[in-house]
Amino acid sequence: KRYEEAAPAFAHHGADELPVVEGEGKRVRLICGSLYGARSPVRLLSDMFYAEVIMEGDARLQVPKEYEERAAYVVEGSISVAPDNEIFHAGQLLVFKPGNEIILHPAASGHARVMLLGGEPLDGRRHIWWNFVSSSPERIDQAKEDWKAGHFSPVPDETEFIPLPESGPVVVRYP
């Protein structure tokens, strides 16, 4: 919550700036945070990680236990998740129990692309509407008005204005 009213910021990092950890049939491109001894240059306000993982053949990837919240989204192929060796396919999101040892490996096809993410739990309830996130629904209403009035700085090199949607999903995240 201490960063909730921080000024918005945008920074671009090219793919060549993002660290890659590879070997033993796997390639991990770290988009943000710290993972497997690497650190992304992307500035964060919380302890987390987000990475693209490509696994081939009999590759094995242990999901770090030190983060309380961890998940994997299967983008391509299918994966087997140890210790139960259950198979999950493209389009599925897996949320792992805190502290459990999790090992991912490609299933039958021998190829899988997975987005791996995790971090520490939020310090309270969050509300999400379109591109706005806040611990206060009233603050989201104010952000809607600020967007309509053009009070947000444009993204560098972007000329298109995207109007506020008429409605948007409302998601409440409970700790």
PDB file of C-alpha atoms in Angstrom:
ATOM      1  CA  LYS A   1       0.000   0.000   0.000  1.00  0.00           C
ATOM      2  CA  ARG A   2       2.922   2.348   0.613  1.00  0.00           C
ATOM      3  CA  TYR A   3       3.520   2.692  -3.157  1.00  0.00           C
ATOM      4  CA  GLU A   4      -0.117   2.902  -4.164  1.00  0.00           C
ATOM      5  CA  GLU A   5      -0.021   6.630  -4.921  1.00  0.00           C
ATOM      6  CA  ALA A   6       3.434   6.609  -6.520  1.00  0.00           C
ATOM      7  CA  ALA A   7       3.695   8.488  -9.792  1.00  0.00           C
ATOM      8  CA  PRO A   8       3.041   6.257 -12.811  1.00  0.00           C
ATOM      9  CA  ALA A   9       6.125   5.302 -14.780  1.00  0.00           C
ATOM     10  CA  PHE A  10       7.009   3.470 -17.969  1.00  0.00           C
ATOM     11  CA  ALA A  11      10.346   1.938 -18.934  1.00  0.00           C
ATOM     12  CA  HIS A  12      11.132  -0.192 -21.964  1.00  0.00           C
ATOM     13  CA  HIS A  13      13.645  -3.020 -21.743  1.00  0.00           C
ATOM     14  CA  GLY A  14      14.520  -4.843 -24.938  1.00  0.00           C
ATOM     15  CA  ALA A  15      14.706  -8.627 -25.007  1.00  0.00           C
ATOM     16  CA  ASP A  16      18.515  -8.418 -25.153  1.00  0.00           C
ATOM     17  CA  GLU A  17      18.535  -6.667 -21.738  1.00  0.00           C
ATOM     18  CA  LEU A  18      16.612  -9.447 -19.991  1.00  0.00           C
ATOM     19  CA  PRO A  19      18.738 -12.175 -18.409  1.00  0.00           C
ATOM     20  CA  VAL A  20      18.569 -15.712 -19.746  1.00  0.00           C
ATOM     21  CA  VAL A  21      19.403 -18.815 -17.719  1.00  0.00           C
ATOM     22  CA  GLU A  22      19.796 -21.925 -19.846  1.00  0.00           C
ATOM     23  CA  GLY A  23      21.054 -25.464 -19.805  1.00  0.00           C
ATOM     24  CA  GLU A  24      19.895 -29.067 -19.520  1.00  0.00           C
ATOM     25  CA  GLY A  25      17.090 -28.599 -22.072  1.00  0.00           C
ATOM     26  CA  LYS A  26      15.583 -25.473 -20.591  1.00  0.00           C
ATOM     27  CA  ARG A  27      15.754 -21.756 -21.306  1.00  0.00           C
ATOM     28  CA  VAL A  28      14.440 -19.229 -18.772  1.00  0.00           C
ATOM     29  CA  ARG A  29      14.085 -15.578 -19.841  1.00  0.00           C
ATOM     30  CA  LEU A  30      13.581 -13.513 -16.695  1.00  0.00           C
ATOM     31  CA  ILE A  31      11.177 -10.664 -17.439  1.00  0.00           C
ATOM     32  CA  CYS A  32      11.156  -9.190 -13.936  1.00  0.00           C
ATOM     33  CA  GLY A  33      12.374  -9.987 -10.453  1.00  0.00           C
ATOM     34  CA  SER A  34      14.980 -12.504  -9.357  1.00  0.00           C
ATOM     35  CA  LEU A  35      15.132 -16.174 -10.215  1.00  0.00           C
ATOM     36  CA  TYR A  36      17.770 -18.908 -10.507  1.00  0.00           C
ATOM     37  CA  GLY A  37      20.594 -16.501  -9.595  1.00  0.00           C
ATOM     38  CA  ALA A  38      19.639 -13.883 -12.209  1.00  0.00           C
ATOM     39  CA  ARG A  39      18.072 -10.436 -11.724  1.00  0.00           C
ATOM     40  CA  SER A  40      16.038  -8.513 -14.288  1.00  0.00           C
ATOM     41  CA  PRO A  41      16.694  -4.779 -14.815  1.00  0.00           C
ATOM     42  CA  VAL A  42      12.938  -4.092 -14.600  1.00  0.00           C
ATOM     43  CA  ARG A  43      12.197  -1.920 -11.554  1.00  0.00           C
ATOM     44  CA  LEU A  44       9.738  -3.482  -9.108  1.00  0.00           C
ATOM     45  CA  LEU A  45       8.040  -2.385  -5.924  1.00  0.00           C
ATOM     46  CA  SER A  46       7.585  -5.897  -4.504  1.00  0.00           C
ATOM     47  CA  ASP A  47       9.540  -9.126  -4.231  1.00  0.00           C
ATOM     48  CA  MET A  48       8.410 -11.266  -7.176  1.00  0.00           C
ATOM     49  CA  PHE A  49       9.409 -12.988 -10.411  1.00  0.00           C
ATOM     50  CA  TYR A  50       7.941 -13.414 -13.898  1.00  0.00           C
ATOM     51  CA  ALA A  51       9.680 -15.528 -16.526  1.00  0.00           C
ATOM     52  CA  GLU A  52       9.207 -17.299 -19.838  1.00  0.00           C
ATOM     53  CA  VAL A  53      10.367 -20.921 -19.690  1.00  0.00           C
ATOM     54  CA  ILE A  54      10.977 -23.124 -22.716  1.00  0.00           C
ATOM     55  CA  MET A  55      11.651 -26.794 -21.999  1.00  0.00           C
ATOM     56  CA  GLU A  56      12.652 -29.515 -24.436  1.00  0.00           C
ATOM     57  CA  GLY A  57      13.074 -33.271 -24.150  1.00  0.00           C
ATOM     58  CA  ASP A  58      13.565 -34.530 -20.620  1.00  0.00           C
ATOM     59  CA  ALA A  59      14.246 -31.096 -19.082  1.00  0.00           C
ATOM     60  CA  ARG A  60      13.285 -30.606 -15.448  1.00  0.00           C
ATOM     61  CA  LEU A  61      12.586 -27.256 -13.805  1.00  0.00           C
ATOM     62  CA  GLN A  62      12.242 -26.876 -10.058  1.00  0.00           C
ATOM     63  CA  VAL A  63       9.918 -24.003  -9.106  1.00  0.00           C
ATOM     64  CA  PRO A  64      11.568 -22.055  -6.270  1.00  0.00           C
ATOM     65  CA  LYS A  65       9.935 -22.627  -2.862  1.00  0.00           C
ATOM     66  CA  GLU A  66      11.077 -19.361  -1.285  1.00  0.00           C
ATOM     67  CA  TYR A  67       8.137 -17.412  -2.750  1.00  0.00           C
ATOM     68  CA  GLU A  68       4.840 -18.001  -0.960  1.00  0.00           C
ATOM     69  CA  GLU A  69       2.695 -17.511  -4.065  1.00  0.00           C
ATOM     70  CA  ARG A  70       3.711 -19.321  -7.254  1.00  0.00           C
ATOM     71  CA  ALA A  71       1.950 -20.196 -10.477  1.00  0.00           C
ATOM     72  CA  ALA A  72       2.588 -21.411 -14.013  1.00  0.00           C
ATOM     73  CA  TYR A  73       0.603 -20.768 -17.187  1.00  0.00           C
ATOM     74  CA  VAL A  74       1.067 -23.318 -19.982  1.00  0.00           C
ATOM     75  CA  VAL A  75       1.408 -21.380 -23.258  1.00  0.00           C
ATOM     76  CA  GLU A  76       2.425 -24.204 -25.629  1.00  0.00           C
ATOM     77  CA  GLY A  77       2.630 -27.952 -25.380  1.00  0.00           C
ATOM     78  CA  SER A  78       1.897 -29.728 -22.141  1.00  0.00           C
ATOM     79  CA  ILE A  79       3.721 -30.272 -18.882  1.00  0.00           C
ATOM     80  CA  SER A  80       3.872 -32.883 -16.208  1.00  0.00           C
ATOM     81  CA  VAL A  81       4.035 -31.599 -12.641  1.00  0.00           C
ATOM     82  CA  ALA A  82       5.874 -33.626 -10.026  1.00  0.00           C
ATOM     83  CA  PRO A  83       5.384 -34.962  -7.436  1.00  0.00           C
ATOM     84  CA  ASP A  84       1.974 -36.207  -8.726  1.00  0.00           C
ATOM     85  CA  ASN A  85       2.989 -36.215 -12.431  1.00  0.00           C
ATOM     86  CA  GLU A  86      -0.389 -34.810 -13.442  1.00  0.00           C
ATOM     87  CA  ILE A  87      -0.490 -33.513 -17.044  1.00  0.00           C
ATOM     88  CA  PHE A  88      -1.563 -29.946 -17.879  1.00  0.00           C
ATOM     89  CA  HIS A  89      -2.079 -28.488 -21.363  1.00  0.00           C
ATOM     90  CA  ALA A  90      -1.813 -25.149 -23.150  1.00  0.00           C
ATOM     91  CA  GLY A  91      -4.265 -22.631 -21.769  1.00  0.00           C
ATOM     92  CA  GLN A  92      -4.188 -23.923 -18.206  1.00  0.00           C
ATOM     93  CA  LEU A  93      -3.075 -21.899 -15.176  1.00  0.00           C
ATOM     94  CA  LEU A  94      -1.649 -23.785 -12.233  1.00  0.00           C
ATOM     95  CA  VAL A  95      -1.457 -22.222  -8.762  1.00  0.00           C
ATOM     96  CA  PHE A  96       0.842 -24.078  -6.393  1.00  0.00           C
ATOM     97  CA  LYS A  97       0.451 -24.517  -2.642  1.00  0.00           C
ATOM     98  CA  PRO A  98       2.980 -22.571  -0.564  1.00  0.00           C
ATOM     99  CA  GLY A  99       6.076 -24.563   0.364  1.00  0.00           C
ATOM    100  CA  ASN A 100       5.343 -27.590  -1.835  1.00  0.00           C
ATOM    101  CA  GLU A 101       8.218 -28.858  -3.941  1.00  0.00           C
ATOM    102  CA  ILE A 102       7.171 -28.517  -7.579  1.00  0.00           C
ATOM    103  CA  ILE A 103       9.088 -29.827 -10.583  1.00  0.00           C
ATOM    104  CA  LEU A 104       7.885 -29.159 -14.131  1.00  0.00           C
ATOM    105  CA  HIS A 105       8.859 -31.114 -17.233  1.00  0.00           C
ATOM    106  CA  PRO A 106       7.540 -31.388 -20.796  1.00  0.00           C
ATOM    107  CA  ALA A 107       4.909 -34.060 -21.276  1.00  0.00           C
ATOM    108  CA  ALA A 108       4.421 -36.320 -24.300  1.00  0.00           C
ATOM    109  CA  SER A 109       5.403 -33.845 -27.030  1.00  0.00           C
ATOM    110  CA  GLY A 110       8.775 -33.132 -25.423  1.00  0.00           C
ATOM    111  CA  HIS A 111       8.257 -29.360 -25.801  1.00  0.00           C
ATOM    112  CA  ALA A 112       6.606 -26.849 -23.507  1.00  0.00           C
ATOM    113  CA  ARG A 113       6.496 -23.078 -23.155  1.00  0.00           C
ATOM    114  CA  VAL A 114       5.384 -21.854 -19.736  1.00  0.00           C
ATOM    115  CA  MET A 115       5.060 -18.474 -18.052  1.00  0.00           C
ATOM    116  CA  LEU A 116       6.265 -18.824 -14.472  1.00  0.00           C
ATOM    117  CA  LEU A 117       5.359 -16.247 -11.846  1.00  0.00           C
ATOM    118  CA  GLY A 118       5.323 -15.740  -8.126  1.00  0.00           C
ATOM    119  CA  GLY A 119       5.984 -13.472  -5.217  1.00  0.00           C
ATOM    120  CA  GLU A 120       4.950 -12.417  -1.783  1.00  0.00           C
ATOM    121  CA  PRO A 121       1.249 -11.986  -0.950  1.00  0.00           C
ATOM    122  CA  LEU A 122      -0.291  -8.533  -1.136  1.00  0.00           C
ATOM    123  CA  ASP A 123      -0.745  -6.618   2.096  1.00  0.00           C
ATOM    124  CA  GLY A 124      -4.528  -6.519   1.840  1.00  0.00           C
ATOM    125  CA  ARG A 125      -7.493  -6.504  -0.506  1.00  0.00           C
ATOM    126  CA  ARG A 126      -7.116  -5.101  -4.040  1.00  0.00           C
ATOM    127  CA  HIS A 127      -9.765  -4.033  -6.524  1.00  0.00           C
ATOM    128  CA  ILE A 128      -9.073  -4.203 -10.265  1.00  0.00           C
ATOM    129  CA  TRP A 129     -11.024  -2.407 -12.992  1.00  0.00           C
ATOM    130  CA  TRP A 130      -9.593  -2.263 -16.517  1.00  0.00           C
ATOM    131  CA  ASN A 131      -6.015  -0.932 -16.070  1.00  0.00           C
ATOM    132  CA  PHE A 132      -6.614   0.400 -12.560  1.00  0.00           C
ATOM    133  CA  VAL A 133      -5.699  -1.383  -9.325  1.00  0.00           C
ATOM    134  CA  SER A 134      -6.284  -0.012  -5.845  1.00  0.00           C
ATOM    135  CA  SER A 135      -7.051  -0.989  -2.286  1.00  0.00           C
ATOM    136  CA  SER A 136      -9.947   1.489  -2.503  1.00  0.00           C
ATOM    137  CA  PRO A 137     -12.912   1.318  -4.899  1.00  0.00           C
ATOM    138  CA  GLU A 138     -13.265   5.092  -4.503  1.00  0.00           C
ATOM    139  CA  ARG A 139      -9.719   5.594  -5.789  1.00  0.00           C
ATOM    140  CA  ILE A 140     -10.576   3.536  -8.874  1.00  0.00           C
ATOM    141  CA  ASP A 141     -13.585   5.781  -9.501  1.00  0.00           C
ATOM    142  CA  GLN A 142     -11.263   8.812  -9.266  1.00  0.00           C
ATOM    143  CA  ALA A 143      -8.810   7.161 -11.689  1.00  0.00           C
ATOM    144  CA  LYS A 144     -11.655   6.683 -14.191  1.00  0.00           C
ATOM    145  CA  GLU A 145     -12.463  10.381 -14.028  1.00  0.00           C
ATOM    146  CA  ASP A 146      -8.766  11.312 -14.315  1.00  0.00           C
ATOM    147  CA  TRP A 147      -8.446   9.083 -17.409  1.00  0.00           C
ATOM    148  CA  LYS A 148     -11.496  10.639 -19.071  1.00  0.00           C
ATOM    149  CA  ALA A 149     -10.124  14.135 -18.323  1.00  0.00           C
ATOM    150  CA  GLY A 150      -6.721  13.291 -19.834  1.00  0.00           C
ATOM    151  CA  HIS A 151      -4.769  13.671 -16.589  1.00  0.00           C
ATOM    152  CA  PHE A 152      -2.561  10.631 -17.279  1.00  0.00           C
ATOM    153  CA  SER A 153       0.702  11.196 -19.148  1.00  0.00           C
ATOM    154  CA  PRO A 154       0.850   9.351 -22.466  1.00  0.00           C
ATOM    155  CA  VAL A 155       3.094   6.357 -22.975  1.00  0.00           C
ATOM    156  CA  PRO A 156       6.261   7.567 -24.765  1.00  0.00           C
ATOM    157  CA  ASP A 157       6.006   7.323 -28.561  1.00  0.00           C
ATOM    158  CA  GLU A 158       2.315   6.348 -28.345  1.00  0.00           C
ATOM    159  CA  THR A 159      -0.137   8.601 -30.166  1.00  0.00           C
ATOM    160  CA  GLU A 160      -3.392   6.665 -29.898  1.00  0.00           C
ATOM    161  CA  PHE A 161      -5.744   7.520 -27.031  1.00  0.00           C
ATOM    162  CA  ILE A 162      -7.703   4.545 -25.749  1.00  0.00           C
ATOM    163  CA  PRO A 163     -11.082   5.595 -24.362  1.00  0.00           C
ATOM    164  CA  LEU A 164     -12.250   4.332 -21.007  1.00  0.00           C
ATOM    165  CA  PRO A 165     -14.369   1.206 -21.496  1.00  0.00           C
ATOM    166  CA  GLU A 166     -18.066   1.505 -20.712  1.00  0.00           C
ATOM    167  CA  SER A 167     -17.698  -1.359 -18.276  1.00  0.00           C
ATOM    168  CA  GLY A 168     -14.889  -3.531 -17.117  1.00  0.00           C
ATOM    169  CA  PRO A 169     -14.305  -6.571 -14.986  1.00  0.00           C
ATOM    170  CA  VAL A 170     -14.244  -5.969 -11.281  1.00  0.00           C
ATOM    171  CA  VAL A 171     -11.997  -8.349  -9.410  1.00  0.00           C
ATOM    172  CA  VAL A 172     -11.441  -8.333  -5.680  1.00  0.00           C
ATOM    173  CA  ARG A 173      -8.350 -10.083  -4.416  1.00  0.00           C
ATOM    174  CA  TYR A 174      -8.507 -11.237  -0.819  1.00  0.00           C
ATOM    175  CA  PRO A 175      -5.322 -12.010   1.067  1.00  0.00           C
TER     176      PRO A 175
END
